Coordinates of C-alpha atoms and ligand atoms in Angstrom, one line a residue:
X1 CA 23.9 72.2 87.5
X2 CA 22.6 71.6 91.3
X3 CA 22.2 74.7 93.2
X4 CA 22.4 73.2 96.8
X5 CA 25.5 72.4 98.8
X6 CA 27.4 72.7 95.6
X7 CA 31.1 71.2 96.1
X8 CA 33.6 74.3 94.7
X9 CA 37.4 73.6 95.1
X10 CA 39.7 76.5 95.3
X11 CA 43.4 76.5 93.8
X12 CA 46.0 78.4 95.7
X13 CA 46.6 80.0 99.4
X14 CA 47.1 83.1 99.4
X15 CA 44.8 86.0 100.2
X16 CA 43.5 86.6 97.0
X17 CA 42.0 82.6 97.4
X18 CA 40.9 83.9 100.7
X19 CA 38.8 86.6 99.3
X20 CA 37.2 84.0 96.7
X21 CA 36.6 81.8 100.0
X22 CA 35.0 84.4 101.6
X23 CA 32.9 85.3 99.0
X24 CA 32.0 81.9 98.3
X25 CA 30.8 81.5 102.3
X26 CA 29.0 84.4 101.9
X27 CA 26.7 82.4 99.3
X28 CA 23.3 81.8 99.9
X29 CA 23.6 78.7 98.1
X30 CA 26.1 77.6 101.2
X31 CA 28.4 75.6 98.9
X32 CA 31.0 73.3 100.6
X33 CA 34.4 74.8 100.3
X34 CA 37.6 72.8 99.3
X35 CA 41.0 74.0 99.0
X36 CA 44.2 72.5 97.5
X37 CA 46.9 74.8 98.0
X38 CA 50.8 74.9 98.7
X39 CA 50.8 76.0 102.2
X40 CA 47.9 75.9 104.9
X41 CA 46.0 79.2 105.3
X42 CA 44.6 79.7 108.7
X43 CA 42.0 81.7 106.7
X44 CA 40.9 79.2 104.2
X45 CA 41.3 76.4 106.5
X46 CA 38.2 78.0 108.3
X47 CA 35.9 77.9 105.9
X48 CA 36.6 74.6 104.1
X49 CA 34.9 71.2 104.4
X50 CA 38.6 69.3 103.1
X51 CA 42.0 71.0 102.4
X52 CA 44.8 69.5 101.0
X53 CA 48.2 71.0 100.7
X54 CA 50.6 69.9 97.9
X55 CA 52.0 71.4 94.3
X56 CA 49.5 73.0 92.8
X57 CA 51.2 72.6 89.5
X58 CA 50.8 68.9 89.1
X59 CA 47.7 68.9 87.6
X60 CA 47.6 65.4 88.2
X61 CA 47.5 65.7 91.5
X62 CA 44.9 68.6 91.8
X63 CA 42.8 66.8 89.2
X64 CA 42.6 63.5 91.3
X65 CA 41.6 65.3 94.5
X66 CA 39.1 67.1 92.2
X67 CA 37.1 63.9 91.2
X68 CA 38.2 61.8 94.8
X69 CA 36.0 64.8 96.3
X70 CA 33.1 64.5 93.1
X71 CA 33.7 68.5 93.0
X72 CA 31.6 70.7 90.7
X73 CA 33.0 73.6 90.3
X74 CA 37.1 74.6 90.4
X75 CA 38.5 78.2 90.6
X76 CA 42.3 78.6 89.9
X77 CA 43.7 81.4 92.2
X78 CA 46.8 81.9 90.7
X79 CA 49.0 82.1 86.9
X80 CA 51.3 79.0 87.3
X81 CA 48.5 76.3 86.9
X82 CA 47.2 78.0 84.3
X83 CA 50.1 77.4 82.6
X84 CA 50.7 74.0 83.3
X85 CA 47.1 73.4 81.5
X86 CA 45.7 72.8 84.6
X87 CA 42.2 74.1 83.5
X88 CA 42.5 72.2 80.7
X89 CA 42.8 68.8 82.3
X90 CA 39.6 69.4 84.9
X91 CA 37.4 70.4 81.3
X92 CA 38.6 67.3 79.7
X93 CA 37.6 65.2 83.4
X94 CA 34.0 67.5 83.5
X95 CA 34.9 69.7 86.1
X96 CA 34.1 73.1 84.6
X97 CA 36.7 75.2 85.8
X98 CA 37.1 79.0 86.6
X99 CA 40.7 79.7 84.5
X100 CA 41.0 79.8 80.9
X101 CA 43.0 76.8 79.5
X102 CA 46.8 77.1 78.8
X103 CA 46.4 78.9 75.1
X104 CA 44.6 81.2 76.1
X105 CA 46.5 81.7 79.3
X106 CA 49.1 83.1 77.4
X107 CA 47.6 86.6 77.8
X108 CA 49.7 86.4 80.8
X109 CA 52.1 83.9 80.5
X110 CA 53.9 84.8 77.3
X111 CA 54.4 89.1 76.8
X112 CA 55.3 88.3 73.3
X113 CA 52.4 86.6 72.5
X114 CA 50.2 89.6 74.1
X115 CA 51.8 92.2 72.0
X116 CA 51.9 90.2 68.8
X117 CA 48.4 89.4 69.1
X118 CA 47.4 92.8 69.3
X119 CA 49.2 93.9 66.4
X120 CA 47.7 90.8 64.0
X121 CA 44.3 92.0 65.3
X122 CA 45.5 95.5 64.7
X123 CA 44.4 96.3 67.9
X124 CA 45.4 99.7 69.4
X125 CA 46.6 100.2 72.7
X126 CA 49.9 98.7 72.6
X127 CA 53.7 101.0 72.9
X128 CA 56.5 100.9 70.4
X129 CA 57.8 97.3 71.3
X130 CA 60.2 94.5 69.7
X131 CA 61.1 91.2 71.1
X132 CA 64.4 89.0 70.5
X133 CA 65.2 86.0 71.3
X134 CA 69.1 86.6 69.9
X135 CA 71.2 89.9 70.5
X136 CA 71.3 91.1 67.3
X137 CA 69.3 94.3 66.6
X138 CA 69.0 94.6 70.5
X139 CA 71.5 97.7 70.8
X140 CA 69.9 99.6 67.7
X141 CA 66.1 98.9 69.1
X142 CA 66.9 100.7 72.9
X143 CA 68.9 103.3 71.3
X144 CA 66.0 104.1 69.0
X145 CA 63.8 104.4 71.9
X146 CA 66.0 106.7 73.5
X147 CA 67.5 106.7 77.0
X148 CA 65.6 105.7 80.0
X149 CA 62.8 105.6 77.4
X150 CA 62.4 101.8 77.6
X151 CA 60.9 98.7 79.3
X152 CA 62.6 95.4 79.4
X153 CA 60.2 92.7 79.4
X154 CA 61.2 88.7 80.1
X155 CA 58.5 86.6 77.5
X156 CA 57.5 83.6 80.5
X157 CA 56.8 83.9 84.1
X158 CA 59.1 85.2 86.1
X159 CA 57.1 85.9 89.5
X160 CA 56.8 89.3 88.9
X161 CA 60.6 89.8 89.0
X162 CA 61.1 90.1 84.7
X163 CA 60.3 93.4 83.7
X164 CA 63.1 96.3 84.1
X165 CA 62.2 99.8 83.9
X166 CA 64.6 102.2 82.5
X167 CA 65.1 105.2 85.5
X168 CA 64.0 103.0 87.6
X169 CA 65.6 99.4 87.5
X170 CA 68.1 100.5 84.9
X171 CA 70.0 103.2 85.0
X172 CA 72.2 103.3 82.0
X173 CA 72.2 101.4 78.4
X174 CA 74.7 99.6 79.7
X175 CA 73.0 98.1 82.4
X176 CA 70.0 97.7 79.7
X177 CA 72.8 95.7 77.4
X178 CA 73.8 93.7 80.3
X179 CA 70.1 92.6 81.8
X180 CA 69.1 91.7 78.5
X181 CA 72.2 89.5 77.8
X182 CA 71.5 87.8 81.2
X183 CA 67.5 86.9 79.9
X184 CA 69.6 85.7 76.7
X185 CA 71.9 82.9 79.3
X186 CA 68.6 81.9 81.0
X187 CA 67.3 81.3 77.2
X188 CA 64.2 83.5 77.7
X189 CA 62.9 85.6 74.6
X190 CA 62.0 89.2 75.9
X191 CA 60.2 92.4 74.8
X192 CA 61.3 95.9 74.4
X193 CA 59.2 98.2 74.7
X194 CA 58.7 102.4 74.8
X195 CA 58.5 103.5 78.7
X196 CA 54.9 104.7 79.1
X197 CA 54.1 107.7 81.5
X198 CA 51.1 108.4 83.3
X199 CA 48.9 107.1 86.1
X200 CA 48.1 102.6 86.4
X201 CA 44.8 100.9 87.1
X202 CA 43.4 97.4 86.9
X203 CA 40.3 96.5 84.8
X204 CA 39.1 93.2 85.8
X205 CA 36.3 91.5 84.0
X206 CA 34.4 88.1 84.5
X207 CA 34.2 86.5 81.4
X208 CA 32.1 83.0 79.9
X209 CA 33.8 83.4 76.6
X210 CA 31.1 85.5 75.3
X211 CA 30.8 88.7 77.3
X212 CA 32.9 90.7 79.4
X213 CA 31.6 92.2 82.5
X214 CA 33.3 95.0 83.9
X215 CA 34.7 95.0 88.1
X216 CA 35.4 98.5 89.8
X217 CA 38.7 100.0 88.4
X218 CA 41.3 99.7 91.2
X219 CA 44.5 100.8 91.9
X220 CA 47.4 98.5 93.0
X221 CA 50.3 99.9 94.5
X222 CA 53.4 98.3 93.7
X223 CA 56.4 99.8 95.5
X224 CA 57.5 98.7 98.2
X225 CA 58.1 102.0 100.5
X226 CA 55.4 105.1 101.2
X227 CA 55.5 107.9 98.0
X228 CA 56.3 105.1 95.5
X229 CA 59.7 104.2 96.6
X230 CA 61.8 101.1 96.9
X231 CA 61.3 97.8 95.0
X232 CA 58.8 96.3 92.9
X233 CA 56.6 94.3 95.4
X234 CA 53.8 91.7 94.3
X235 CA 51.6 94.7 95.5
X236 CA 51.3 96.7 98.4
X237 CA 48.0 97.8 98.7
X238 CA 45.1 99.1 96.5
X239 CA 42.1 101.4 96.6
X240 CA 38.7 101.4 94.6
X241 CA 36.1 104.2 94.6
X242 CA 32.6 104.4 95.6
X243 CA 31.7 105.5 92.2
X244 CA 33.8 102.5 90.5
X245 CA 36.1 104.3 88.5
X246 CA 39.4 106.4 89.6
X247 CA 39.6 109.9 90.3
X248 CA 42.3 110.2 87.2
X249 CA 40.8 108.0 84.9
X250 CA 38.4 109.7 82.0
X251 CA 35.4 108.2 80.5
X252 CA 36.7 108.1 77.4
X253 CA 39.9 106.4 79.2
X254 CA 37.8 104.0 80.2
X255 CA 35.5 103.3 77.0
X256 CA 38.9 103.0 75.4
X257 CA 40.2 100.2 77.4
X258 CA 36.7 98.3 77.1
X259 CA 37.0 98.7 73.4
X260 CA 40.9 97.3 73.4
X261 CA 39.6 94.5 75.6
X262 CA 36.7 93.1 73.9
X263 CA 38.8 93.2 70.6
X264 CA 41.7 91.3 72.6
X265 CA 38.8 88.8 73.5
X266 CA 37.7 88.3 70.1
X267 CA 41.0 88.0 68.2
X268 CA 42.2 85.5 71.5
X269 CA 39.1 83.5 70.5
X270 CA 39.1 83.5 66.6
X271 CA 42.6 82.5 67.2
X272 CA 42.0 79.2 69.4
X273 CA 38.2 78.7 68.7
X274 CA 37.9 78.2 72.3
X275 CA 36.1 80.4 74.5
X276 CA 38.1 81.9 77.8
X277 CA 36.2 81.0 80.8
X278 CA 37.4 83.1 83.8
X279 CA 38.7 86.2 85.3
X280 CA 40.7 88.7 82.7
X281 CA 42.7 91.1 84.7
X282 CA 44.1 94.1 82.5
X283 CA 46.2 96.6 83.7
X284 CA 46.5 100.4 81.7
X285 CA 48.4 103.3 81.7
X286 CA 46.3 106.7 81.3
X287 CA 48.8 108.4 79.3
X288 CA 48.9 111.8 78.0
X289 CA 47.6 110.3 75.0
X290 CA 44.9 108.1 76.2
X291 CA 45.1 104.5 77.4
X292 CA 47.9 101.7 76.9
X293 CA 48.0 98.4 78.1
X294 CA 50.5 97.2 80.3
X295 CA 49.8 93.7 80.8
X296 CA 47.1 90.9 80.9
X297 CA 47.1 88.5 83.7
X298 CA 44.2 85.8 83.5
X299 CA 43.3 85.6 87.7
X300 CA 42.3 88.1 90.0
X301 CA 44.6 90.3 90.7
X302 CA 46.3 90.2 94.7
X303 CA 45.4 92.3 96.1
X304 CA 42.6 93.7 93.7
X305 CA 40.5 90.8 94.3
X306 CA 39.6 92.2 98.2
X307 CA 38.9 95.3 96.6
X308 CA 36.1 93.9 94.4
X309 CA 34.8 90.6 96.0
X310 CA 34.3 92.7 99.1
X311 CA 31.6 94.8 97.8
X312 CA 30.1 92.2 95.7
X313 CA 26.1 92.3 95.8
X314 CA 25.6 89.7 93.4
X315 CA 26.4 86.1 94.5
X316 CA 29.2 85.3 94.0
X317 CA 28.4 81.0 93.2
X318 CA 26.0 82.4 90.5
X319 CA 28.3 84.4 88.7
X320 CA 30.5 81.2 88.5
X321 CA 27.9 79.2 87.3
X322 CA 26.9 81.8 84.9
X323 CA 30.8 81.7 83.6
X324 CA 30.9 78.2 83.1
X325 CA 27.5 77.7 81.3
X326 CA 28.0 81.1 79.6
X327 CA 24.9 82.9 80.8
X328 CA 26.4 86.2 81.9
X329 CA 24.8 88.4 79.9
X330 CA 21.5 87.5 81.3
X331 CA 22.8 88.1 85.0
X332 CA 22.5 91.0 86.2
X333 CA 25.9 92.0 88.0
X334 CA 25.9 94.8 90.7
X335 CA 28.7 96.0 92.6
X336 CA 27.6 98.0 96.2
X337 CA 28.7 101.7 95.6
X338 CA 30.9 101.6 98.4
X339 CA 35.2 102.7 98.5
X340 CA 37.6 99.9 99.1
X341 CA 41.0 100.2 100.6
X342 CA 43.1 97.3 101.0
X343 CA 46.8 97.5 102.5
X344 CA 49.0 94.8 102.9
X345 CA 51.5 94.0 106.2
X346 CA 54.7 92.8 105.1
X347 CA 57.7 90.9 106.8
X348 CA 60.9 93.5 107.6
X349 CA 63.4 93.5 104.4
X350 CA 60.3 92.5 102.1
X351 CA 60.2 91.6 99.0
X352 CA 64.6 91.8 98.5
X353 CA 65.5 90.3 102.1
X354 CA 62.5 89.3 103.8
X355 CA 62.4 87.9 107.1
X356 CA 60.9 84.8 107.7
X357 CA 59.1 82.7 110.2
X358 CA 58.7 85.3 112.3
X359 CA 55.8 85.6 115.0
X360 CA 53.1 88.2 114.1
X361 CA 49.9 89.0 116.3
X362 CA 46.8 90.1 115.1
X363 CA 45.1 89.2 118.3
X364 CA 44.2 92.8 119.4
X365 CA 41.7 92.6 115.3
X366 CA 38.7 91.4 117.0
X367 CA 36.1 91.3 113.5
X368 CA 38.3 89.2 111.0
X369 CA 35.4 90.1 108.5
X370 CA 37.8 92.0 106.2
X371 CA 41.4 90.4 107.3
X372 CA 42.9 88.3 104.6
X373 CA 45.3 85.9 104.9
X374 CA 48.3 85.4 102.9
X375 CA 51.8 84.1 103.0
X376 CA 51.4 82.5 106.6
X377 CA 51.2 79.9 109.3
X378 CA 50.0 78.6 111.9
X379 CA 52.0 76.7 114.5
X380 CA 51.1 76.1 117.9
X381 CA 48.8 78.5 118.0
X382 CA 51.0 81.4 117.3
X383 CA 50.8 82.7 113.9
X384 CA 53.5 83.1 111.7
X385 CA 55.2 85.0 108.8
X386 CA 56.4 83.1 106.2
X387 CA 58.3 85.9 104.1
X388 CA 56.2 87.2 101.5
X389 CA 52.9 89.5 101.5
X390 CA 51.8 88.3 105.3
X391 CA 47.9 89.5 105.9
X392 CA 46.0 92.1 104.1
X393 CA 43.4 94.8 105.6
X394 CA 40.3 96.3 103.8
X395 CA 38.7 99.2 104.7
X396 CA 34.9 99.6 103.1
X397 CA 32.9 102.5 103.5
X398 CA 31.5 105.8 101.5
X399 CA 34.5 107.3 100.6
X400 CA 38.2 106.4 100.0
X401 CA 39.4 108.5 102.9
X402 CA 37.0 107.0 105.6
X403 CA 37.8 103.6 103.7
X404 CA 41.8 104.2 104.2
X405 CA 41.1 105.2 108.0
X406 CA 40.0 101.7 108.5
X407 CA 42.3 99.6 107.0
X408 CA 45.1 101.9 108.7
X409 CA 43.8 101.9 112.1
X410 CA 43.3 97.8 111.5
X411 CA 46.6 97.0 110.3
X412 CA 48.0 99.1 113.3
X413 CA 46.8 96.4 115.3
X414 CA 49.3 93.4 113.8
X415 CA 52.5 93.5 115.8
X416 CA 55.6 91.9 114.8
X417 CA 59.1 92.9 112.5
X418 CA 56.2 93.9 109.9
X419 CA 55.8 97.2 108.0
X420 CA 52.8 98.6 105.4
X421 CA 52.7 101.5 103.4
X422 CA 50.9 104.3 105.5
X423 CA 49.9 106.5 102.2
X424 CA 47.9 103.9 100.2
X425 CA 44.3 105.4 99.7
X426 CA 45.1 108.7 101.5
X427 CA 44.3 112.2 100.8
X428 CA 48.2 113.4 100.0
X429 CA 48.8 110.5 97.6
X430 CA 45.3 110.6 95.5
X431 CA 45.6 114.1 95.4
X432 CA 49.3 113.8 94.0
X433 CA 47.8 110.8 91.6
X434 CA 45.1 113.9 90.0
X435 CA 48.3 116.5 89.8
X436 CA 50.4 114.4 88.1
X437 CA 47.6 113.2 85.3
X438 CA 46.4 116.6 85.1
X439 CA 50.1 118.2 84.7
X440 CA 50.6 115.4 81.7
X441 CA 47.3 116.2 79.9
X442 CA 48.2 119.9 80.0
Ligands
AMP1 P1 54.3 93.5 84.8 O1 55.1 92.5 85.4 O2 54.2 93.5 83.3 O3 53.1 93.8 85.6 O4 55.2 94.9 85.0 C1 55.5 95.3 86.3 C2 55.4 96.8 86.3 O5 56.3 97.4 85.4 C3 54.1 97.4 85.9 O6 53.2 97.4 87.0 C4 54.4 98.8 85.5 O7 54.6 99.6 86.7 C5 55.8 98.6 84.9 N1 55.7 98.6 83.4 C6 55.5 97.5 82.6 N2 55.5 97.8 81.3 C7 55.7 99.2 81.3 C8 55.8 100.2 80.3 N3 55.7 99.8 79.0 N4 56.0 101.4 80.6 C9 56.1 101.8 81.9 N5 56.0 100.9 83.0 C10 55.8 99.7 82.7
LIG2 N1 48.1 93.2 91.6 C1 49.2 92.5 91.0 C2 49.0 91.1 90.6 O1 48.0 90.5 91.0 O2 49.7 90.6 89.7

């Protein structure tokens, strides 16, 4: 593949695509940047040689812009083309393509086929679960599990609004009877699954279909309000330490998840005979006995992706080359050993009742080196907030706590009817993260 002014097309607008611009720019291979994307980001827009708005899920579309523009290299930012076999259709036109093709997108796009996997592969990791696609056993299965002892799982994509957790979304087995009657009218199959307890992270890996390679653990936050209250947000915030692991997270925790993950890859692979060319983002529970997976999602995380493209020493156009031609295990990866801490500002009444197009100024930010972009617009020079996650902040430096002082005296500086969670990445909250894990391991 050329090396100079290499044409790479990004998928998607929100600030997790900005990061990937950004770290793309940062190249000293200077590739051109494109962008196809369903709204205009004032971030991305920046950086990019041609952007064109549109639905990203007509893979028609995306595809003829792809060769229109004689592009070499696509990344997909987010799920939905992934499962609209986006990747899939720039492979079979020779654009090799950052995203694994719909089959083995299903890591994230069906639960079901996640869990089941694991157990044909006999792969540990996973809770007590069942899914159903009629009512019958449904009762008998959450009652076995006990009260507020389950998870209720939609199969498909649901924008992160499918999953019910007993205590917390559900407060009673009859609400639990009820939700899971209302997946059966919108004919969705769904998991049930054993409530686990413990402390979340995200292991990302970059992946050719060979090898995994391992970014910083991180720690998304995703309630909406400070000490973990309030809704279920696409993720408020997130933190990474210098050291690249979590302060609550053993290293036997971690060799543990490695070890469920390459096995996942494996069995994923042997299944399709087809090797899974992109980003595999896992997310844990440290429990009190050991790891268990959550979830797979097959993109960067948002906001994780600021947390690890930030501090990226590698370059970030090799790594993708090396993906597509699978040649990562002879690249060397480094990460700089640096804390992250990203927080996210958020339109009033976010995520239930959001605002929208309101006016938000980040004028008084004067280096826009680690301001991300996300769900907004520009209009007449004013920018506004479209309604979801508005613009994220990082904060880099030696420690968490000097990283969280960053990011919180930046995002103090965007005015508007916003709000951000003050607590992500600070003393109080880690601290209460290592009691917690400590008091369950007891
Ligand atoms: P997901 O959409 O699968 O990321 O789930 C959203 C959130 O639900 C996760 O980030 C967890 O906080 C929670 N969750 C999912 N599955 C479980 C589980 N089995 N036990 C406890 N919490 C869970
Ligand atoms: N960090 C949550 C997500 O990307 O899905």
């Amino acid at each position: 593949m050329q090396t100079s002014q290499l044409k790479i097309l990004i998928i998607g607008s929100g600030a997790r695509e900005h990061a990937i611009a950004k770290a793309l720019h940062r190249s000293p291979h200077s590739p051109q940047i494109f962008c196809i994307g369903t709204s205009k980001n004032p971030g991305i827009e920046k950086l990019t040689t041609n952007y064109l708005t549109g639905d990203i899920c007509d893979t028609e579309f995306v595809t003829n812009a792809a060769l229109t523009w004689t592009i070499d290299l696509a990344i997909i930012g987010p799920e939905a083309p992934l499962e609209k076999g986006l990747a899939d259709l720039l492979w079979k036109n020779n654009i090799p393509t950052i995203g694994p093709k719909k089959n083995l997108a299903q890591i994230e796009t069906s639960k079901k086929f996640t869990r089941d996997l694991l157990k044909n592969y006999e792969i540990p990791g996973s809770p007590v679960y069942q899914t159903f696609n009629t009512y019958e056993g449904v009762e008998s299965f959450l009652r076995r599990l006990g009260d507020g002892n389950y998870v209720i799982k939609a199969d498909g994509l649901m924008g992160g609004k499918g999953v019910k957790v007993a205590g917390d979304h559900l407060h009673s087995l009859r609400e639990a009877f009820t939700y899971c009657q209302e997946l059966l009218g919108l004919q969705q199959t769904f998991v049930i699954e054993e409530k686990l307890i413990g402390q979340e992270f995200s292991l990302l890996y970059f992946c050719d279909g060979n090898v995994l390679i391992p970014m910083p653990l991180i720690q998304d936050h995703k309630r909406a309000f400070i000490n973990d209250e309030g809704p279920n947000t696409g993720g408020m915030g997130s933190y990474s330490d210098a050291n690249h692991s979590l302060p609550f997270v053993t290293e036997k925790d971690l060799n543990e998840a490695h070890k469920i993950n390459n096995a996942m890859l494996s069995a994923l692979t042997k299944e399709y005979r087809e090797k899974y060319i992109g980003i595999i983002y896992s997310s844990f529970m440290t429990t009190r006995d050991g790891v268990r997976l959550i979830e797979y999602n097959a993109r960067f995380g948002d906001p994780e992706a600021m947390n690890a493209l930030a501090i990226l020493e590698t370059d970030f156009v090799e790594i993708c080359q090396a993906m597509v031609t699978g040649h990562l295990a002879t690249l060397p990866i480094h990460f700089k050993p640096l804390a992250t801490v990203c927080k996210y500002s958020v339109p009033e009444g976010y995520p239930d009742q959001p605002l929208k197009n309101e006016i938000i100024d980040i004028s008084s930010i004067k280096n826009e080196d680690e301001l991300y972009f996300g769900a907004v617009e520009k209009r007449n020079g004013q920018l506004y907030a479209t309604g979801s996650r508005a613009v994220a902040v990082l904060g880099v430096a030696p420690t968490i706590f000097d990283a969280e002082k960053i990011a919180e005296t930046e995002i103090n500086k965007i005015h508007g009817k916003i709000f951000h969670r003050s607590d992500i990445g600070t003393e109080h909250l880690i601290a209460k993260r290592i009691r917690e894990m400590q008091e369950l391991r007891q």
